[in-house]
Each structure stands twice: as C-alpha cells, then as structure tokens.
C-alpha cells in the first residue's frame, strides 16, 4: 500500500514507521504524502484510539527533509514542497485521533518539525533534537519557526534555530519539548500504554480538546510567511553552498 512507511494495526493502536533507515528516515516528498494519506485514512475509519509515529531502526526518528531531493529545487518547487508538506503536518496536528511521536534517535530539521506536529512527544534516551537548517542556508520550512516557539518559548526556540544546536533527550525534557524520556527498549510500549489508557476516556472529548487547544495556537499567517521566506532562500547563494556542502560532506562557507 505504501513504499516509504509501514503501518501496522495493534488493536486500538496504529503504528506508523518511517521506513528509510539507510537515509536516517529522511523525509522526502513521497514519504510525507504517505503519512498524510494514512492519517486521513485513520481519521476517516475512526477505529483506533491513538496513532504512534516512529522511525525505523535505533539511530533516527528522521534526520530532516531529504536534502538530496530538494538541493536542485527552484523557488517554485520549494514553495510547492513546503506548502504541500505543511498541509500534511497540519493534518497530523488536526487529527481527531491523538498522535504520539515516539522519538527513537535523531529528530532534526523536518524530523523535529514532524514531532512538533504530533500531539505528544516521548523520547528514547538517545534521541536528539535540532533545527540545523541555517547550516543549509535556509530557515525551517515545515512550521519549525512557528511550532518550536509555541512549544518551548521564543527564547529557547531562537537559541536552537539560530545556533543549529542539537539538544539531547534530557535537555528536550527540561525544555518541555518532550513529556518523558525512556529507554529505547521501552519506547514503543510506553507509547502503546499511553494510548491503551485512553480507552476509558471519551474519544469525542479528546478530539475536542485537540481542536480547542489548536485554536489557541492557530497561526495560518505565520505558516504562510515561513513558506514564503523558506522558498525565497532557494534563489540565494547560501542555499547552494549549504546543500552542496552537505552532499560533499564538508562544512559550508558562508
Ligand atoms: N537528507 C538526505 N540524506 C540524509 C539526511 C537528510 N536530511 N540525513 C542523513 N542522510 C543520509 C546521509 O547522506 C547518508 O547517506 P549516504 O550513506 O548515502 O552517504 C545517510 O543518511 C547516513 O547519514 P550520515 O550523515 O552518514 O550519518 P552520521 O551518523 O555521520 O550523521 C547526522 C548523522 C544526522 C548528524 C547527519 O546525517 C546530518 O547532519 N544529517 C542532516 C541533518 C539536517 O541538516 N537536517 C535538516 C534537513 S532540512
């Protein structure tokens, strides 16, 4: 049914696994669209009580948007990628079924943004978070400039976004970016147990909690502004240098 994700029903729990382990589950356009389709399907069928998104393997949740895919994009292609990806991230955020990010390693760039579109983030001890897009000559393009500040506050968000620092799971816990940290072995079971406990809570009320809380943080203008600023950068030298440096496995010179 899907090429780049797997999806597995486990009773009232649905487990979606990003399945590009050799590329650290980097989010290419096809993979993001597959997540969107699956979130739509699960909300339409409305048979599970919670959705878990995780990455294949023990190293990465997702190490960002697929740099090799977008390195050759022009402004129009970048705008399309950011807009369409953003629609999927909003589908996750607006899912009436709670979505938990089981963060099992690197969650960088688009990977960190994907966790932030989820309602709950639970991390394994080896998880690492960051928005390193400035290394590529870009701001984040999947809502990172908006949601990071919403979740951890403007000061810490700007610190992470400007410095491209990578934080560990304990720091993410301290920042409130994740709600708990467990061993990698316990990660999926912890997420499943969380969902199994929801069996005694009203799904309609949970869906309304999600929609009402989202209302407070609704920021369509901010998200559109980010798409515009992100795609504009694709015309600049810094973007070319940043992406070529990544592909050539060297430090960029700005
Ligand atoms: N896009 C495309 N490919 C990626 C990727 C990404 N975001 N992140 C990792 N990969 C690929 C690497 O190119 C490599 O592929 P190769 O084996 O064909 O060379 C493979 O995944 C393994 O990654 P590698 O860099 O060799 O692993 P590492 O342990 O040395 O480093 C990271 C891990 C996460 C620090 C490093 O991969 C990295 O910095 N990734 C990019 C992070 C980023 O900038 N994300 C934001 C994108 S918007």
CSV table of C-alpha atoms and ligand atoms in Angstrom, one decimal:
chain,number,residue,atom,x,y,z
A,1,UNK,CA,0.0,0.0,0.0
A,2,UNK,CA,2.9,2.4,0.8
A,3,UNK,CA,6.5,2.5,-0.4
A,4,UNK,CA,8.3,4.5,2.4
A,5,UNK,CA,6.2,4.0,5.5
A,6,UNK,CA,4.9,0.9,7.1
A,7,UNK,CA,1.6,0.9,9.1
A,8,UNK,CA,0.6,-1.7,11.5
A,9,UNK,CA,-2.6,-2.1,13.4
A,10,UNK,CA,-2.2,-3.3,17.0
A,11,UNK,CA,-5.8,-3.3,18.3
A,12,UNK,CA,-6.7,0.3,19.3
A,13,UNK,CA,-3.2,1.4,18.4
A,14,UNK,CA,-1.8,2.2,14.9
A,15,UNK,CA,1.9,2.2,14.5
A,16,UNK,CA,3.3,4.2,11.5
A,17,UNK,CA,7.0,3.6,10.9
A,18,UNK,CA,9.1,5.9,8.6
A,19,UNK,CA,11.0,3.3,6.6
A,20,UNK,CA,14.2,4.8,5.0
A,21,UNK,CA,16.6,3.6,7.6
A,22,UNK,CA,19.7,3.8,5.3
A,23,UNK,CA,18.9,7.6,4.8
A,24,UNK,CA,18.1,8.1,8.5
A,25,UNK,CA,14.4,8.2,7.6
A,26,UNK,CA,14.9,11.5,5.7
A,27,UNK,CA,11.6,12.9,4.7
A,28,UNK,CA,11.2,13.1,1.0
A,29,UNK,CA,8.1,14.3,-0.6
A,30,UNK,CA,6.6,10.9,-1.3
A,31,UNK,CA,7.1,9.8,2.3
A,32,UNK,CA,5.4,12.9,3.7
A,33,UNK,CA,2.5,12.4,1.3
A,34,UNK,CA,2.2,8.7,2.5
A,35,UNK,CA,2.0,9.9,6.1
A,36,UNK,CA,-0.8,12.3,5.1
A,37,UNK,CA,-2.8,9.6,3.3
A,38,UNK,CA,-2.5,7.3,6.4
A,39,UNK,CA,-3.6,10.0,8.8
A,40,UNK,CA,-6.6,10.7,6.5
A,41,UNK,CA,-7.5,7.0,6.3
A,42,UNK,CA,-7.2,6.5,10.1
A,43,UNK,CA,-9.4,9.6,10.8
A,44,UNK,CA,-11.9,8.5,8.2
A,45,UNK,CA,-12.2,4.9,9.6
A,46,UNK,CA,-12.0,6.1,13.2
A,47,UNK,CA,-11.3,2.7,14.6
A,48,UNK,CA,-8.1,3.3,16.6
A,49,UNK,CA,-7.7,5.4,19.7
A,50,UNK,CA,-4.2,6.5,19.1
A,51,UNK,CA,-1.5,6.7,16.4
A,52,UNK,CA,2.2,6.3,17.0
A,53,UNK,CA,4.8,7.7,14.5
A,54,UNK,CA,8.3,6.4,14.8
A,55,UNK,CA,11.4,5.9,12.7
A,56,UNK,CA,12.9,2.5,11.6
A,57,UNK,CA,16.0,1.5,13.5
A,58,UNK,CA,17.7,2.8,16.6
A,59,UNK,CA,19.5,5.7,15.1
A,60,UNK,CA,16.9,8.2,13.8
A,61,UNK,CA,13.4,9.2,14.0
A,62,UNK,CA,14.0,11.4,10.9
A,63,UNK,CA,17.2,13.3,10.1
A,64,UNK,CA,15.2,16.0,8.3
A,65,UNK,CA,13.8,16.7,4.9
A,66,UNK,CA,15.6,14.9,2.1
A,67,UNK,CA,18.4,17.4,1.3
A,68,UNK,CA,19.4,15.5,-1.9
A,69,UNK,CA,15.9,15.7,-3.2
A,70,UNK,CA,15.4,19.5,-2.7
A,71,UNK,CA,19.0,20.6,-3.4
A,72,UNK,CA,18.2,21.2,-7.0
A,73,UNK,CA,14.8,22.9,-6.4
A,74,UNK,CA,14.0,26.4,-7.6
A,75,UNK,CA,11.7,28.8,-5.6
A,76,UNK,CA,8.5,27.5,-7.2
A,77,UNK,CA,9.4,23.9,-6.4
A,78,UNK,CA,10.4,24.8,-2.9
A,79,UNK,CA,7.2,26.6,-2.3
A,80,UNK,CA,5.2,23.6,-3.5
A,81,UNK,CA,7.2,21.2,-1.3
A,82,UNK,CA,6.8,23.5,1.8
A,83,UNK,CA,3.1,24.1,1.2
A,84,UNK,CA,2.2,20.5,0.5
A,85,UNK,CA,4.3,19.2,3.3
A,86,UNK,CA,2.8,21.8,5.6
A,87,UNK,CA,-0.7,20.6,4.7
A,88,UNK,CA,0.3,17.1,5.9
A,89,UNK,CA,1.8,18.4,9.1
A,90,UNK,CA,-1.5,20.3,9.7
A,91,UNK,CA,-3.4,17.1,9.1
A,92,UNK,CA,-1.4,15.5,11.9
A,93,UNK,CA,-1.9,18.5,14.2
A,94,UNK,CA,-5.6,18.5,13.5
A,95,UNK,CA,-6.1,14.7,13.7
A,96,UNK,CA,-9.0,13.9,15.9
A,97,UNK,CA,-7.2,10.8,17.0
A,98,UNK,CA,-4.2,11.6,19.2
A,99,UNK,CA,-0.8,11.2,17.5
A,100,UNK,CA,2.3,10.4,19.6
A,101,UNK,CA,5.8,10.9,18.2
A,102,UNK,CA,8.0,8.0,19.5
A,103,UNK,CA,11.3,9.7,19.0
A,104,UNK,CA,13.9,7.0,18.7
A,105,UNK,CA,17.1,8.9,17.7
A,106,UNK,CA,17.8,12.0,15.6
A,107,UNK,CA,14.8,14.3,15.1
A,108,UNK,CA,16.4,17.1,13.0
A,109,UNK,CA,15.0,19.7,10.8
A,110,UNK,CA,11.8,18.3,9.2
A,111,UNK,CA,12.1,15.4,11.6
A,112,UNK,CA,11.9,17.7,14.6
A,113,UNK,CA,9.1,19.6,12.9
A,114,UNK,CA,7.2,16.3,12.4
A,115,UNK,CA,7.5,15.5,16.1
A,116,UNK,CA,6.1,19.0,16.8
A,117,UNK,CA,3.1,18.5,14.6
A,118,UNK,CA,2.2,15.5,16.8
A,119,UNK,CA,0.2,16.0,20.0
A,120,UNK,CA,2.6,14.1,22.3
A,121,UNK,CA,6.4,13.6,22.1
A,122,UNK,CA,8.0,10.7,24.0
A,123,UNK,CA,11.7,10.2,23.5
A,124,UNK,CA,14.2,7.4,24.0
A,125,UNK,CA,17.4,8.3,25.9
A,126,UNK,CA,19.4,8.5,22.6
A,127,UNK,CA,17.0,11.0,21.0
A,128,UNK,CA,18.5,14.2,19.7
A,129,UNK,CA,16.6,17.3,18.5
A,130,UNK,CA,17.6,20.2,16.4
A,131,UNK,CA,16.7,22.6,13.6
A,132,UNK,CA,20.0,22.8,11.7
A,133,UNK,CA,18.6,24.4,8.6
A,134,UNK,CA,20.8,27.5,8.9
A,135,UNK,CA,23.7,25.2,8.0
A,136,UNK,CA,21.9,24.8,4.7
A,137,UNK,CA,21.2,28.5,4.1
A,138,UNK,CA,17.6,28.1,5.0
A,139,UNK,CA,15.1,28.7,7.7
A,140,UNK,CA,12.9,25.6,8.6
A,141,UNK,CA,10.1,25.1,6.0
A,142,UNK,CA,7.6,22.8,7.7
A,143,UNK,CA,6.4,25.0,10.5
A,144,UNK,CA,9.5,24.9,12.7
A,145,UNK,CA,9.8,28.6,13.2
A,146,UNK,CA,6.2,28.7,14.5
A,147,UNK,CA,5.7,25.5,16.5
A,148,UNK,CA,9.1,25.4,18.2
A,149,UNK,CA,8.4,28.8,19.8
A,150,UNK,CA,4.9,27.7,20.7
A,151,UNK,CA,6.1,24.6,22.5
A,152,UNK,CA,9.3,25.8,24.2
A,153,UNK,CA,9.0,29.6,24.1
A,154,UNK,CA,10.6,32.2,21.9
A,155,UNK,CA,13.9,32.5,23.8
A,156,UNK,CA,14.9,28.8,23.7
A,157,UNK,CA,13.4,28.4,20.2
A,158,UNK,CA,15.5,31.2,18.7
A,159,UNK,CA,18.6,29.9,20.5
A,160,UNK,CA,18.1,26.5,18.8
A,161,UNK,CA,17.1,28.0,15.4
A,162,UNK,CA,20.0,30.5,15.3
A,163,UNK,CA,22.8,28.2,16.6
A,164,UNK,CA,21.6,25.0,15.0
A,165,UNK,CA,22.5,23.3,18.3
A,166,UNK,CA,21.5,19.7,18.7
A,167,UNK,CA,20.0,19.0,22.2
A,168,UNK,CA,19.8,15.6,23.9
A,169,UNK,CA,16.7,14.0,25.3
A,170,UNK,CA,17.2,15.2,28.8
A,171,UNK,CA,17.5,18.8,27.6
A,172,UNK,CA,14.4,18.3,25.5
A,173,UNK,CA,12.6,17.1,28.6
A,174,UNK,CA,13.9,20.1,30.5
A,175,UNK,CA,12.7,22.5,27.7
A,176,UNK,CA,9.2,20.8,27.6
A,177,UNK,CA,9.8,19.6,24.0
A,178,UNK,CA,9.1,16.0,25.2
A,179,UNK,CA,6.9,14.8,28.0
A,180,UNK,CA,9.0,11.8,29.0
A,181,UNK,CA,12.3,10.0,28.3
A,182,UNK,CA,12.5,6.2,28.4
A,183,UNK,CA,15.0,3.6,27.3
A,184,UNK,CA,14.9,2.7,23.6
A,185,UNK,CA,13.6,-0.8,24.5
A,186,UNK,CA,10.7,0.7,26.5
A,187,UNK,CA,9.8,3.4,23.9
A,188,UNK,CA,7.1,1.8,21.9
A,189,UNK,CA,5.5,0.1,24.8
A,190,UNK,CA,5.4,3.3,26.8
A,191,UNK,CA,3.6,4.9,23.8
A,192,UNK,CA,1.2,2.0,23.5
A,193,UNK,CA,0.4,2.0,27.2
A,194,UNK,CA,-0.4,5.7,26.9
A,195,UNK,CA,-2.9,5.0,24.2
A,196,UNK,CA,-4.4,1.9,25.9
A,197,UNK,CA,-5.2,4.1,29.0
A,198,UNK,CA,-7.3,6.3,26.7
A,199,UNK,CA,-9.8,3.5,26.4
A,200,UNK,CA,-11.6,4.9,29.5
A,201,UNK,CA,-11.6,8.5,28.2
A,202,UNK,CA,-14.2,9.9,25.7
A,203,UNK,CA,-12.8,10.0,22.2
A,204,UNK,CA,-15.2,12.7,21.2
A,205,UNK,CA,-14.0,14.8,24.2
A,206,UNK,CA,-10.3,14.1,23.3
A,207,UNK,CA,-10.9,15.2,19.7
A,208,UNK,CA,-12.4,18.5,21.1
A,209,UNK,CA,-9.5,19.0,23.4
A,210,UNK,CA,-7.2,18.8,20.4
A,211,UNK,CA,-9.3,21.2,18.3
A,212,UNK,CA,-9.8,23.7,21.1
A,213,UNK,CA,-6.1,23.7,22.0
A,214,UNK,CA,-5.1,24.1,18.4
A,215,UNK,CA,-7.4,27.1,18.2
A,216,UNK,CA,-5.3,28.9,20.7
A,217,UNK,CA,-2.1,28.3,18.6
A,218,UNK,CA,-3.7,28.6,15.1
A,219,UNK,CA,-1.2,30.6,13.0
A,220,UNK,CA,-2.1,30.4,9.3
A,221,UNK,CA,-0.4,33.7,8.6
A,222,UNK,CA,2.9,32.7,10.3
A,223,UNK,CA,3.0,29.3,8.5
A,224,UNK,CA,2.4,31.0,5.1
A,225,UNK,CA,5.0,33.6,5.9
A,226,UNK,CA,7.5,30.8,6.6
A,227,UNK,CA,6.8,29.1,3.3
A,228,UNK,CA,7.4,32.3,1.5
A,229,UNK,CA,10.7,33.1,3.3
A,230,UNK,CA,11.9,29.5,3.0
A,231,UNK,CA,11.3,29.3,-0.7
A,232,UNK,CA,12.8,32.7,-1.4
A,233,UNK,CA,16.1,31.4,0.1
A,234,UNK,CA,16.3,28.8,-2.7
A,235,UNK,CA,17.3,31.6,-5.0
A,236,UNK,CA,20.4,32.6,-3.0
A,237,UNK,CA,24.0,31.5,-3.0
A,238,UNK,CA,23.9,30.4,0.7
A,239,UNK,CA,21.4,27.7,-0.1
A,240,UNK,CA,23.5,26.4,-3.0
A,241,UNK,CA,26.6,26.4,-0.8
A,242,UNK,CA,24.8,24.8,2.2
A,243,UNK,CA,23.3,22.0,0.3
A,244,UNK,CA,26.4,21.3,-1.9
A,245,UNK,CA,28.5,21.2,1.3
A,246,UNK,CA,26.2,18.6,2.9
A,247,UNK,CA,26.3,16.5,-0.2
A,248,UNK,CA,30.1,16.8,-0.4
A,249,UNK,CA,30.3,16.0,3.3
A,250,UNK,CA,32.2,19.2,4.2
A,251,UNK,CA,31.5,22.4,6.2
A,252,UNK,CA,29.8,25.2,4.3
A,253,UNK,CA,31.5,28.6,3.7
A,254,UNK,CA,29.0,31.5,4.1
B,1,LIG,N1,18.6,14.2,3.7
B,1,LIG,C1,19.2,13.3,2.9
B,1,LIG,N2,20.0,12.3,3.3
B,1,LIG,C2,20.3,12.3,4.6
B,1,LIG,C3,19.8,13.2,5.5
B,1,LIG,C4,18.9,14.2,5.0
B,1,LIG,N3,18.4,15.1,5.8
B,1,LIG,N4,20.3,13.0,6.7
B,1,LIG,C5,21.1,11.9,6.6
B,1,LIG,N5,21.1,11.5,5.3
B,1,LIG,C6,21.9,10.4,4.7
B,1,LIG,C7,23.3,10.7,4.6
B,1,LIG,O1,23.6,11.5,3.4
B,1,LIG,C8,23.9,9.3,4.5
B,1,LIG,O2,23.7,8.8,3.2
B,1,LIG,P1,24.9,8.0,2.4
B,1,LIG,O3,25.1,6.8,3.3
B,1,LIG,O4,24.3,7.7,1.1
B,1,LIG,O5,26.0,8.9,2.4
B,1,LIG,C9,23.0,8.5,5.4
B,1,LIG,O6,21.8,9.2,5.5
B,1,LIG,C10,23.6,8.3,6.8
B,1,LIG,O7,23.9,9.6,7.3
B,1,LIG,P2,25.4,10.1,7.8
B,1,LIG,O8,25.5,11.6,7.6
B,1,LIG,O9,26.4,9.2,7.1
B,1,LIG,O10,25.3,9.7,9.3
B,1,LIG,P3,26.1,10.3,10.5
B,1,LIG,O11,25.9,9.4,11.7
B,1,LIG,O12,27.5,10.6,10.1
B,1,LIG,O13,25.4,11.7,10.8
B,1,LIG,C11,23.6,13.2,11.1
B,1,LIG,C12,24.1,11.8,11.3
B,1,LIG,C13,22.1,13.2,11.4
B,1,LIG,C14,24.3,14.2,12.1
B,1,LIG,C15,23.8,13.7,9.7
B,1,LIG,O14,23.3,12.7,8.8
B,1,LIG,C16,23.2,15.0,9.3
B,1,LIG,O15,23.7,16.1,9.7
B,1,LIG,N6,22.0,15.0,8.6
B,1,LIG,C17,21.4,16.2,8.1
B,1,LIG,C18,20.7,16.9,9.2
B,1,LIG,C19,20.0,18.1,8.6
B,1,LIG,O16,20.6,19.1,8.3
B,1,LIG,N7,18.6,18.1,8.6
B,1,LIG,C20,17.9,19.2,8.2
B,1,LIG,C21,17.4,19.0,6.8
B,1,LIG,S1,16.2,20.2,6.4
